[in-house]
Amino acid sequence: MGIRVIICSLLVIMVTLSSCSKKISTAINSTTTVNSDASMKKPYVILISLDGFRWDYVDRFNPPNLSAFIKTGVKSESLIPSFPSKTFPNHYTIATGMYPDKHGIIGNTFYSYDKNSVYRIRDRKVVEDGDFYRGSPIWIQANKANMVTASYFFVGSEADIQGIKPTYYYNYDGNVKNETRVDQALKWLQMPEKKRPHMITMYFSDMDRVGHRFGPNNDEKLIERLLELDLVLGNLFDGVSKTGLPVNIVIVSDHGMLEVPFEKYIPIEDLMNDELYMTINNGVIVNIHPKDNSNMNTIYNDLKNREENFKVYKTKNTPNFEYVPKDKNWGTIQIIPDEGYFFSTRARIVAAKEESRTISGQHGFDPKLKEMHGVFYANGPTLKEGYVIPSIKNIHIYPLLCEILGLEIPDNIDGNLNEIKSVLQNKQ
Ligand SMILES: [Zn+2]
C-alpha cells in the first residue's frame, strides 16, 4: 500500500468522521423516533380539532357520546378564537399558544415580505414550507423532550418547522374517511412502548363544511352530520379506554359560524387596484399592501371615502385584535366588513345566485361575537370530572397540553397556564 493510498484513506476517514459529528450536532433538530425513558412514563394526549364546531351545538343537539364525554370530563362555556377567526390562524394558535400576529399564520391567505410570496392553504409548496411558521408547535415541543408524536392531520404538521415534523404524519387529504383516522390513532396507541406516540393530533372537517353550506341555523342538516361524527368519536373513546393507557383526550374547535345571506356578500373586485396596491382577501379582513408606501395616505383616504357596509383602518388602529398587530405581513391598511357582511369574488356571488342559494355560514369575524366561539372539552385521568370553567381564549390550550405531558412551556407564548389549570386534578 503506497503512502498516497494511506493518506487518501485517512482523508476519507476524516471526512466521514466530520460528517458524522455534523450529524450528531444536528440530531437535536431531528425527528424523535424512540421515546426516552422519561417520556415513556408520561401520560398520553390526543388533541382533536373539530373544524367549525360552534359552542352551542352540543346543548342544541345532544350527541350521546360527546355529551357523556363532557359529563365525566371538563369543559369551558366556549373557546374564544383569535382574530381573524379563520381556520389556519386558529389551528396554529391552538398548536403554539401564540396569537397569529406572533406565530405568523395571519390568515388562510397572506403575503409574506420575507418569502416574497403569497401563502395559500391549498398551495402544497407553501403549506409545507416551515419558514412560514413561527413558535414551537406542541409536537415539536414534545419532540424536543424526546417524545414520539403523531398526527392524522393538523395545520403545520406537514411543514418542516425548525427542521422537525411529527414522527408519524400524513399529508392532508380531506377524502380520508373519519373511521380510517380513528383506526390509525388506535393502532398508534397499540405500538410497542418505545415507538408509541404520546402526543397525537387529529382533525375532522365535517361541521365546518355543513356549517358553510347550510348556515349554523339549519338544525336538520347539522344534526345529521353531528350524529355521524359523534359515532366516530364514540368509537375512538371506546377504543382508547380499551387500551388501558392513561390517555387524556382534548377536543377543541377553531371557530364557530354565523349565518350570512348571499345578499350581504360584497364583491372584492370593487375595491381592488392592482396598479397601486396588492389586495389579500380573507372575507372578514382585507389586507392592503401599497406598492409605494408614499401613496399610503392617498389610498387610505380613497378607500375611506368609499366605505359602505365596511370600514377602513390603518393597521395599528384596526379593531377586533386583542393586541396591536406588529407583523408587517398584515400590510398597512385593513378593510373590515360590518357585522354579517362578507367579502367574496364576483364569480362566487354569481354562482350562488345561479344555484338559487340564499344562505351561507361564514366565520372570521370579531372573536367577541359569540357566534364565532368554538369548544373546549377534555376527559382523561389528569383532568377533573364534571367540571366547567367560563369561556377561555384558545391561546391557553397549548400551555395546558405542555403541563399534562410534562413539557417545558416556552416563555414567549401568549397563553398562560394559570388561566386554565383549574381543569387539572389537584389544581385550583
Ligand atoms: Zn371554515
Short mmCIF file of C-alpha atoms and ligand atoms in Angstrom, two decimals:
data_model
loop_
_atom_site.label_atom_id
_atom_site.label_comp_id
_atom_site.label_asym_id
_atom_site.label_seq_id
_atom_site.Cartn_x
_atom_site.Cartn_y
_atom_site.Cartn_z
CA MET A 1 0.00 0.00 0.00
CA GLY A 2 1.61 3.27 -1.09
CA ILE A 3 1.80 6.24 1.23
CA ARG A 4 -0.60 8.15 -1.07
CA VAL A 5 -3.27 5.49 -0.60
CA ILE A 6 -2.85 5.70 3.17
CA ILE A 7 -3.21 9.48 3.08
CA CYS A 8 -6.27 9.14 0.88
CA SER A 9 -7.82 6.60 3.24
CA LEU A 10 -7.05 8.86 6.18
CA LEU A 11 -8.74 11.74 4.38
CA VAL A 12 -11.77 9.59 3.72
CA ILE A 13 -11.90 8.60 7.39
CA MET A 14 -11.54 12.24 8.47
CA VAL A 15 -14.30 13.36 6.08
CA THR A 16 -16.53 10.54 7.32
CA LEU A 17 -15.82 11.46 10.93
CA SER A 18 -16.53 15.14 10.38
CA SER A 19 -19.79 14.39 8.59
CA CYS A 20 -20.67 12.07 11.47
CA SER A 21 -20.06 14.75 14.05
CA LYS A 22 -22.13 17.12 11.94
CA LYS A 23 -24.96 14.63 12.03
CA ILE A 24 -24.68 14.38 15.79
CA SER A 25 -24.84 18.15 16.21
CA THR A 26 -27.96 18.42 14.02
CA ALA A 27 -29.53 15.46 15.80
CA ILE A 28 -31.13 17.94 18.24
CA ASN A 29 -33.21 19.18 15.30
CA SER A 30 -34.25 15.82 14.00
CA THR A 31 -37.41 13.85 14.45
CA THR A 32 -37.60 11.67 17.57
CA THR A 33 -38.31 8.07 16.63
CA VAL A 34 -37.89 6.41 20.02
CA ASN A 35 -39.29 7.60 23.36
CA SER A 36 -36.79 8.38 26.08
CA ASP A 37 -37.27 6.51 29.38
CA ALA A 38 -38.68 9.69 30.92
CA SER A 39 -41.17 10.16 28.05
CA MET A 40 -42.42 6.59 28.38
CA LYS A 41 -43.57 7.40 31.91
CA LYS A 42 -45.64 10.39 30.74
CA PRO A 43 -49.40 10.25 30.08
CA TYR A 44 -50.83 10.46 26.56
CA VAL A 45 -52.70 13.30 24.86
CA ILE A 46 -54.95 13.13 21.82
CA LEU A 47 -55.70 16.66 20.61
CA ILE A 48 -58.77 16.59 18.38
CA SER A 49 -59.87 19.55 16.29
CA LEU A 50 -63.49 19.63 15.12
CA ASP A 51 -63.36 22.40 12.50
CA GLY A 52 -66.17 24.94 12.78
CA PHE A 53 -67.83 23.22 15.78
CA ARG A 54 -69.79 26.07 17.36
CA TRP A 55 -70.01 26.38 21.16
CA ASP A 56 -73.77 25.71 21.29
CA TYR A 57 -74.03 22.55 19.12
CA VAL A 58 -73.83 20.02 21.96
CA ASP A 59 -76.55 21.71 24.00
CA ARG A 60 -78.74 22.11 20.94
CA PHE A 61 -78.40 18.57 19.54
CA ASN A 62 -77.32 16.32 22.46
CA PRO A 63 -74.95 13.96 20.62
CA PRO A 64 -74.79 10.97 23.02
CA ASN A 65 -71.05 10.17 23.02
CA LEU A 66 -69.82 13.76 23.21
CA SER A 67 -72.38 14.57 25.91
CA ALA A 68 -71.19 11.64 28.05
CA PHE A 69 -67.57 12.63 27.43
CA ILE A 70 -68.25 16.16 28.70
CA LYS A 71 -70.29 14.97 31.69
CA THR A 72 -67.38 12.92 33.02
CA GLY A 73 -64.72 15.43 31.97
CA VAL A 74 -64.20 19.18 31.79
CA LYS A 75 -65.44 21.93 29.51
CA SER A 76 -65.35 25.67 29.11
CA GLU A 77 -68.52 27.63 28.38
CA SER A 78 -66.91 28.31 24.99
CA LEU A 79 -63.49 28.62 23.36
CA ILE A 80 -62.71 32.15 22.18
CA PRO A 81 -60.83 32.20 18.87
CA SER A 82 -58.10 34.65 17.92
CA PHE A 83 -58.69 37.27 15.25
CA PRO A 84 -59.23 36.62 12.39
CA SER A 85 -61.39 33.63 13.40
CA LYS A 86 -60.30 31.63 10.36
CA THR A 87 -59.17 28.01 10.23
CA PHE A 88 -55.42 28.15 9.68
CA PRO A 89 -54.58 31.04 12.05
CA ASN A 90 -56.58 29.43 14.86
CA HIS A 91 -55.35 25.87 14.46
CA TYR A 92 -51.83 27.15 14.61
CA THR A 93 -52.69 29.30 17.66
CA ILE A 94 -54.01 26.17 19.40
CA ALA A 95 -50.82 24.33 18.39
CA THR A 96 -48.44 27.09 19.61
CA GLY A 97 -50.18 29.18 22.31
CA MET A 98 -49.45 32.31 20.26
CA TYR A 99 -51.69 34.87 18.59
CA PRO A 100 -51.50 34.79 14.77
CA ASP A 101 -49.51 38.05 14.82
CA LYS A 102 -46.74 36.22 16.68
CA HIS A 103 -46.88 32.75 15.08
CA GLY A 104 -47.03 34.13 11.54
CA ILE A 105 -50.04 32.33 10.02
CA ILE A 106 -52.12 35.53 9.97
CA GLY A 107 -54.76 34.34 7.51
CA ASN A 108 -55.81 31.46 5.30
CA THR A 109 -54.16 33.65 2.67
CA PHE A 110 -51.47 36.26 3.31
CA TYR A 111 -48.50 37.90 1.67
CA SER A 112 -45.05 37.28 3.16
CA TYR A 113 -42.44 40.01 2.66
CA ASP A 114 -39.60 37.71 3.74
CA LYS A 115 -40.58 35.00 1.27
CA ASN A 116 -41.88 37.45 -1.36
CA SER A 117 -44.76 35.07 -1.96
CA VAL A 118 -48.39 34.52 -1.06
CA TYR A 119 -49.29 31.77 1.43
CA ARG A 120 -52.47 29.97 0.38
CA ILE A 121 -53.91 26.98 2.21
CA ARG A 122 -54.35 24.95 -0.99
CA ASP A 123 -50.80 25.55 -2.22
CA ARG A 124 -48.83 22.48 -1.07
CA LYS A 125 -45.47 24.15 -1.61
CA VAL A 126 -46.07 26.98 0.89
CA VAL A 127 -48.11 24.89 3.33
CA GLU A 128 -45.14 22.51 3.67
CA ASP A 129 -42.57 25.31 3.92
CA GLY A 130 -41.52 25.57 7.58
CA ASP A 131 -40.26 29.16 7.11
CA PHE A 132 -43.82 30.49 7.30
CA TYR A 133 -44.43 29.03 10.78
CA ARG A 134 -43.05 30.58 13.96
CA GLY A 135 -43.31 29.27 17.52
CA SER A 136 -42.85 25.68 18.70
CA PRO A 137 -45.99 23.69 17.98
CA ILE A 138 -46.85 21.06 20.56
CA TRP A 139 -45.44 18.14 18.54
CA ILE A 140 -42.10 19.94 18.28
CA GLN A 141 -42.08 20.77 21.98
CA ALA A 142 -42.71 17.06 22.65
CA ASN A 143 -40.06 16.08 20.10
CA LYS A 144 -37.51 18.26 21.92
CA ALA A 145 -38.23 16.23 25.07
CA ASN A 146 -37.52 13.01 23.11
CA MET A 147 -41.18 12.07 22.93
CA VAL A 148 -42.66 10.28 19.91
CA THR A 149 -45.53 12.20 18.27
CA ALA A 150 -48.14 11.50 15.60
CA SER A 151 -50.65 13.45 13.54
CA TYR A 152 -53.63 12.46 11.49
CA PHE A 153 -53.81 16.00 10.12
CA PHE A 154 -53.28 19.35 11.83
CA VAL A 155 -52.27 22.75 10.47
CA GLY A 156 -48.46 22.91 10.44
CA SER A 157 -47.90 19.17 10.88
CA GLU A 158 -46.80 18.72 7.25
CA ALA A 159 -44.24 21.53 7.39
CA ASP A 160 -40.60 21.15 8.38
CA ILE A 161 -40.86 23.67 11.22
CA GLN A 162 -37.41 24.03 12.85
CA GLY A 163 -36.49 21.05 10.66
CA ILE A 164 -38.91 18.78 12.56
CA LYS A 165 -42.17 17.02 11.70
CA PRO A 166 -44.27 14.68 13.85
CA THR A 167 -42.74 11.18 13.99
CA TYR A 168 -45.77 9.83 12.13
CA TYR A 169 -47.90 12.13 9.97
CA TYR A 170 -49.95 12.32 6.79
CA ASN A 171 -50.21 14.97 4.10
CA TYR A 172 -53.68 16.45 4.21
CA ASP A 173 -56.31 14.62 2.19
CA GLY A 174 -59.90 15.55 3.01
CA ASN A 175 -61.14 12.34 1.33
CA VAL A 176 -59.68 10.10 4.05
CA LYS A 177 -62.63 8.70 5.97
CA ASN A 178 -63.03 9.65 9.62
CA GLU A 179 -63.09 5.94 10.52
CA THR A 180 -59.65 5.49 8.94
CA ARG A 181 -58.26 8.32 11.06
CA VAL A 182 -59.69 6.79 14.24
CA ASP A 183 -58.41 3.29 13.37
CA GLN A 184 -54.93 4.67 12.83
CA ALA A 185 -54.93 6.60 16.12
CA LEU A 186 -55.88 3.38 17.95
CA LYS A 187 -53.13 1.49 16.10
CA TRP A 188 -50.62 4.09 17.22
CA LEU A 189 -51.65 3.51 20.84
CA GLN A 190 -51.08 -0.24 20.37
CA MET A 191 -47.49 0.19 19.16
CA PRO A 192 -44.59 -1.04 21.31
CA GLU A 193 -43.95 1.37 24.17
CA LYS A 194 -40.68 2.72 22.73
CA LYS A 195 -42.31 3.75 19.45
CA ARG A 196 -45.77 4.64 20.76
CA PRO A 197 -46.68 8.33 20.31
CA HIS A 198 -47.60 10.24 23.48
CA MET A 199 -48.85 13.32 21.63
CA ILE A 200 -51.36 12.67 18.83
CA THR A 201 -53.28 15.30 16.85
CA MET A 202 -56.41 14.64 14.81
CA TYR A 203 -58.69 16.73 12.62
CA PHE A 204 -62.29 16.39 11.44
CA SER A 205 -63.76 18.94 9.00
CA ASP A 206 -67.41 17.80 8.97
CA MET A 207 -69.10 20.54 10.97
CA ASP A 208 -67.26 23.33 9.15
CA ARG A 209 -68.37 22.01 5.77
CA VAL A 210 -72.03 21.59 6.71
CA GLY A 211 -71.98 24.96 8.51
CA HIS A 212 -70.66 26.80 5.44
CA ARG A 213 -73.08 25.11 3.08
CA PHE A 214 -76.31 25.47 5.06
CA GLY A 215 -75.52 28.01 7.79
CA PRO A 216 -75.48 27.34 11.54
CA ASN A 217 -79.27 27.52 11.92
CA ASN A 218 -80.22 24.57 9.71
CA ASP A 219 -80.86 22.08 12.53
CA GLU A 220 -81.83 19.22 10.24
CA LYS A 221 -78.57 19.28 8.25
CA LEU A 222 -76.38 19.98 11.28
CA ILE A 223 -77.78 17.18 13.43
CA GLU A 224 -77.37 14.61 10.65
CA ARG A 225 -73.65 15.34 10.33
CA LEU A 226 -73.14 15.77 14.05
CA LEU A 227 -74.57 12.34 14.87
CA GLU A 228 -72.29 10.72 12.26
CA LEU A 229 -69.31 12.47 13.74
CA ASP A 230 -70.42 11.57 17.27
CA LEU A 231 -70.49 7.88 16.33
CA VAL A 232 -66.89 8.04 15.07
CA LEU A 233 -65.79 9.86 18.21
CA GLY A 234 -67.61 7.26 20.32
CA ASN A 235 -65.55 4.54 18.62
CA LEU A 236 -62.40 6.46 19.42
CA PHE A 237 -63.38 6.92 23.09
CA ASP A 238 -64.19 3.18 23.43
CA GLY A 239 -61.00 2.11 21.67
CA VAL A 240 -58.90 4.42 23.83
CA SER A 241 -60.42 3.16 27.06
CA LYS A 242 -59.78 -0.45 25.97
CA THR A 243 -56.03 0.29 25.73
CA GLY A 244 -55.97 0.88 29.49
CA LEU A 245 -53.40 3.63 28.90
CA PRO A 246 -53.56 7.00 30.72
CA VAL A 247 -54.87 8.95 27.72
CA ASN A 248 -56.23 12.49 28.01
CA ILE A 249 -58.45 13.46 25.09
CA VAL A 250 -58.67 17.21 24.43
CA ILE A 251 -61.33 18.32 21.95
CA VAL A 252 -61.21 21.84 20.53
CA SER A 253 -62.58 23.78 17.61
CA ASP A 254 -61.02 26.64 15.74
CA HIS A 255 -64.11 28.87 15.46
CA GLY A 256 -67.90 28.92 15.25
CA MET A 257 -70.17 30.04 12.41
CA LEU A 258 -72.50 32.94 11.56
CA GLU A 259 -75.37 32.87 9.09
CA VAL A 260 -74.57 35.24 6.21
CA PRO A 261 -77.16 35.68 3.45
CA PHE A 262 -75.63 35.99 -0.01
CA GLU A 263 -77.16 39.48 -0.37
CA LYS A 264 -74.59 40.56 2.24
CA TYR A 265 -71.63 39.43 0.15
CA ILE A 266 -69.50 42.32 -1.14
CA PRO A 267 -67.53 41.74 -4.37
CA ILE A 268 -63.86 42.31 -3.55
CA GLU A 269 -63.13 43.39 -7.13
CA ASP A 270 -64.90 46.70 -6.37
CA LEU A 271 -62.06 47.64 -4.03
CA MET A 272 -59.07 46.31 -5.93
CA ASN A 273 -56.49 48.43 -7.72
CA ASP A 274 -53.56 46.26 -8.80
CA GLU A 275 -51.53 49.24 -10.00
CA LEU A 276 -51.50 50.93 -6.62
CA TYR A 277 -51.75 48.08 -4.12
CA MET A 278 -51.96 44.33 -3.56
CA THR A 279 -55.27 43.12 -2.08
CA ILE A 280 -55.35 39.98 0.09
CA ASN A 281 -58.88 38.92 0.95
CA ASN A 282 -59.81 36.71 3.91
CA GLY A 283 -63.54 37.53 3.70
CA VAL A 284 -63.67 39.27 7.08
CA ILE A 285 -60.42 41.20 6.81
CA VAL A 286 -58.79 42.51 3.67
CA ASN A 287 -55.06 43.34 3.85
CA ILE A 288 -53.95 46.24 1.63
CA HIS A 289 -50.25 46.37 0.66
CA PRO A 290 -49.45 49.65 -1.16
CA LYS A 291 -46.81 49.17 -3.87
CA ASP A 292 -45.30 52.51 -2.93
CA ASN A 293 -45.71 53.41 0.73
CA SER A 294 -45.62 57.14 -0.01
CA ASN A 295 -49.10 56.61 -1.52
CA MET A 296 -50.43 55.11 1.72
CA ASN A 297 -52.48 58.13 2.82
CA THR A 298 -53.96 58.71 -0.63
CA ILE A 299 -55.00 55.04 -0.85
CA TYR A 300 -56.37 55.12 2.70
CA ASN A 301 -58.42 58.27 2.06
CA ASP A 302 -59.75 56.95 -1.21
CA LEU A 303 -60.90 53.65 0.34
CA LYS A 304 -62.25 55.51 3.39
CA ASN A 305 -64.46 57.66 1.15
CA ARG A 306 -65.96 54.52 -0.33
CA GLU A 307 -67.00 52.94 2.98
CA GLU A 308 -70.29 51.10 2.53
CA ASN A 309 -71.08 48.09 4.74
CA PHE A 310 -67.37 48.04 5.60
CA LYS A 311 -64.82 50.20 7.44
CA VAL A 312 -61.25 51.10 6.52
CA TYR A 313 -58.46 51.36 9.11
CA LYS A 314 -54.75 51.94 9.30
CA THR A 315 -53.43 48.60 10.57
CA LYS A 316 -52.46 49.75 14.06
CA ASN A 317 -55.99 51.14 14.66
CA THR A 318 -57.83 48.07 13.46
CA PRO A 319 -60.39 46.81 16.00
CA ASN A 320 -61.06 43.10 16.77
CA PHE A 321 -57.41 42.35 17.62
CA GLU A 322 -56.57 41.64 21.24
CA TYR A 323 -53.17 43.25 20.64
CA VAL A 324 -51.57 45.88 18.43
CA PRO A 325 -50.64 43.95 15.27
CA LYS A 326 -46.91 44.13 14.55
CA ASP A 327 -46.33 41.64 11.74
CA LYS A 328 -45.63 43.63 8.57
CA ASN A 329 -47.35 40.90 6.55
CA TRP A 330 -50.73 42.41 7.52
CA GLY A 331 -49.95 45.32 5.20
CA THR A 332 -50.57 48.95 6.21
CA ILE A 333 -54.35 49.25 5.68
CA GLN A 334 -57.16 46.88 6.68
CA ILE A 335 -60.73 46.71 5.40
CA ILE A 336 -63.23 45.12 7.80
CA PRO A 337 -66.81 44.31 6.70
CA ASP A 338 -69.63 45.35 9.04
CA GLU A 339 -71.01 42.52 11.18
CA GLY A 340 -72.76 39.96 8.98
CA TYR A 341 -71.19 41.19 5.73
CA PHE A 342 -68.51 39.25 3.89
CA PHE A 343 -66.05 39.91 1.04
CA SER A 344 -66.04 37.41 -1.79
CA THR A 345 -65.34 37.28 -5.51
CA ARG A 346 -67.94 38.35 -8.05
CA ALA A 347 -67.73 34.88 -9.65
CA ARG A 348 -68.72 33.21 -6.36
CA ILE A 349 -71.59 35.59 -5.80
CA VAL A 350 -72.90 34.93 -9.32
CA ALA A 351 -72.53 31.15 -8.84
CA ALA A 352 -74.56 31.27 -5.61
CA LYS A 353 -77.30 33.22 -7.40
CA GLU A 354 -77.38 30.67 -10.22
CA GLU A 355 -77.75 27.84 -7.71
CA SER A 356 -80.55 29.85 -6.04
CA ARG A 357 -78.67 29.71 -2.74
CA THR A 358 -79.66 32.41 -0.29
CA ILE A 359 -77.88 31.39 2.92
CA SER A 360 -74.30 30.52 3.81
CA GLY A 361 -72.31 30.16 7.01
CA GLN A 362 -69.15 32.21 7.50
CA HIS A 363 -66.54 32.89 10.17
CA GLY A 364 -63.50 35.05 10.66
CA PHE A 365 -65.38 37.84 12.43
CA ASP A 366 -64.58 39.58 15.72
CA PRO A 367 -63.90 36.94 18.43
CA LYS A 368 -66.17 38.93 20.78
CA LEU A 369 -69.12 37.80 18.66
CA LYS A 370 -70.43 34.71 20.48
CA GLU A 371 -71.30 33.01 17.19
CA MET A 372 -67.56 32.85 16.48
CA HIS A 373 -66.85 30.83 19.63
CA GLY A 374 -65.80 27.20 19.44
CA VAL A 375 -65.46 24.43 22.03
CA PHE A 376 -63.04 23.07 24.60
CA TYR A 377 -63.93 19.66 26.07
CA ALA A 378 -61.45 17.31 27.72
CA ASN A 379 -61.56 13.98 29.51
CA GLY A 380 -58.87 11.78 31.00
CA PRO A 381 -57.02 10.70 34.15
CA THR A 382 -55.17 14.02 34.51
CA LEU A 383 -58.39 16.05 34.33
CA LYS A 384 -61.25 16.78 36.72
CA GLU A 385 -64.68 15.18 36.34
CA GLY A 386 -67.82 17.18 35.63
CA TYR A 387 -66.01 20.50 35.89
CA VAL A 388 -66.98 23.65 33.95
CA ILE A 389 -64.98 26.86 33.53
CA PRO A 390 -66.08 30.14 31.91
CA SER A 391 -65.20 30.92 28.27
CA ILE A 392 -61.43 30.98 27.69
CA LYS A 393 -59.18 32.13 24.86
CA ASN A 394 -57.65 29.47 22.66
CA ILE A 395 -54.09 30.72 23.37
CA HIS A 396 -54.32 28.87 26.73
CA ILE A 397 -54.78 25.36 25.30
CA TYR A 398 -51.09 24.95 24.47
CA PRO A 399 -49.70 25.50 27.98
CA LEU A 400 -52.31 23.03 29.27
CA LEU A 401 -51.09 20.37 26.81
CA CYS A 402 -47.46 21.08 27.84
CA GLU A 403 -48.38 20.72 31.51
CA ILE A 404 -50.19 17.39 31.02
CA LEU A 405 -47.21 15.98 29.11
CA GLY A 406 -44.65 17.48 31.49
CA LEU A 407 -43.10 19.62 28.74
CA GLU A 408 -41.40 22.95 29.23
CA ILE A 409 -43.72 25.88 28.43
CA PRO A 410 -41.84 28.38 26.21
CA ASP A 411 -41.82 31.82 27.86
CA ASN A 412 -42.52 33.77 24.65
CA ILE A 413 -46.08 32.45 24.15
CA ASP A 414 -49.28 34.49 24.64
CA GLY A 415 -51.15 31.77 26.54
CA ASN A 416 -50.97 31.36 30.33
CA LEU A 417 -51.32 28.08 32.23
CA ASN A 418 -52.86 29.91 35.23
CA GLU A 419 -55.93 30.77 33.13
CA ILE A 420 -56.79 27.12 32.53
CA LYS A 421 -55.00 24.92 35.07
CA SER A 422 -58.09 24.60 37.29
CA VAL A 423 -59.29 21.85 34.92
CA LEU A 424 -56.42 19.64 36.12
CA GLN A 425 -56.78 17.20 39.02
CA ASN A 426 -55.43 18.65 42.28
CA LYS A 427 -55.22 22.19 40.84
CA GLN A 428 -57.39 25.22 41.61
ZN ZN B 1 -64.48 27.27 7.61
#
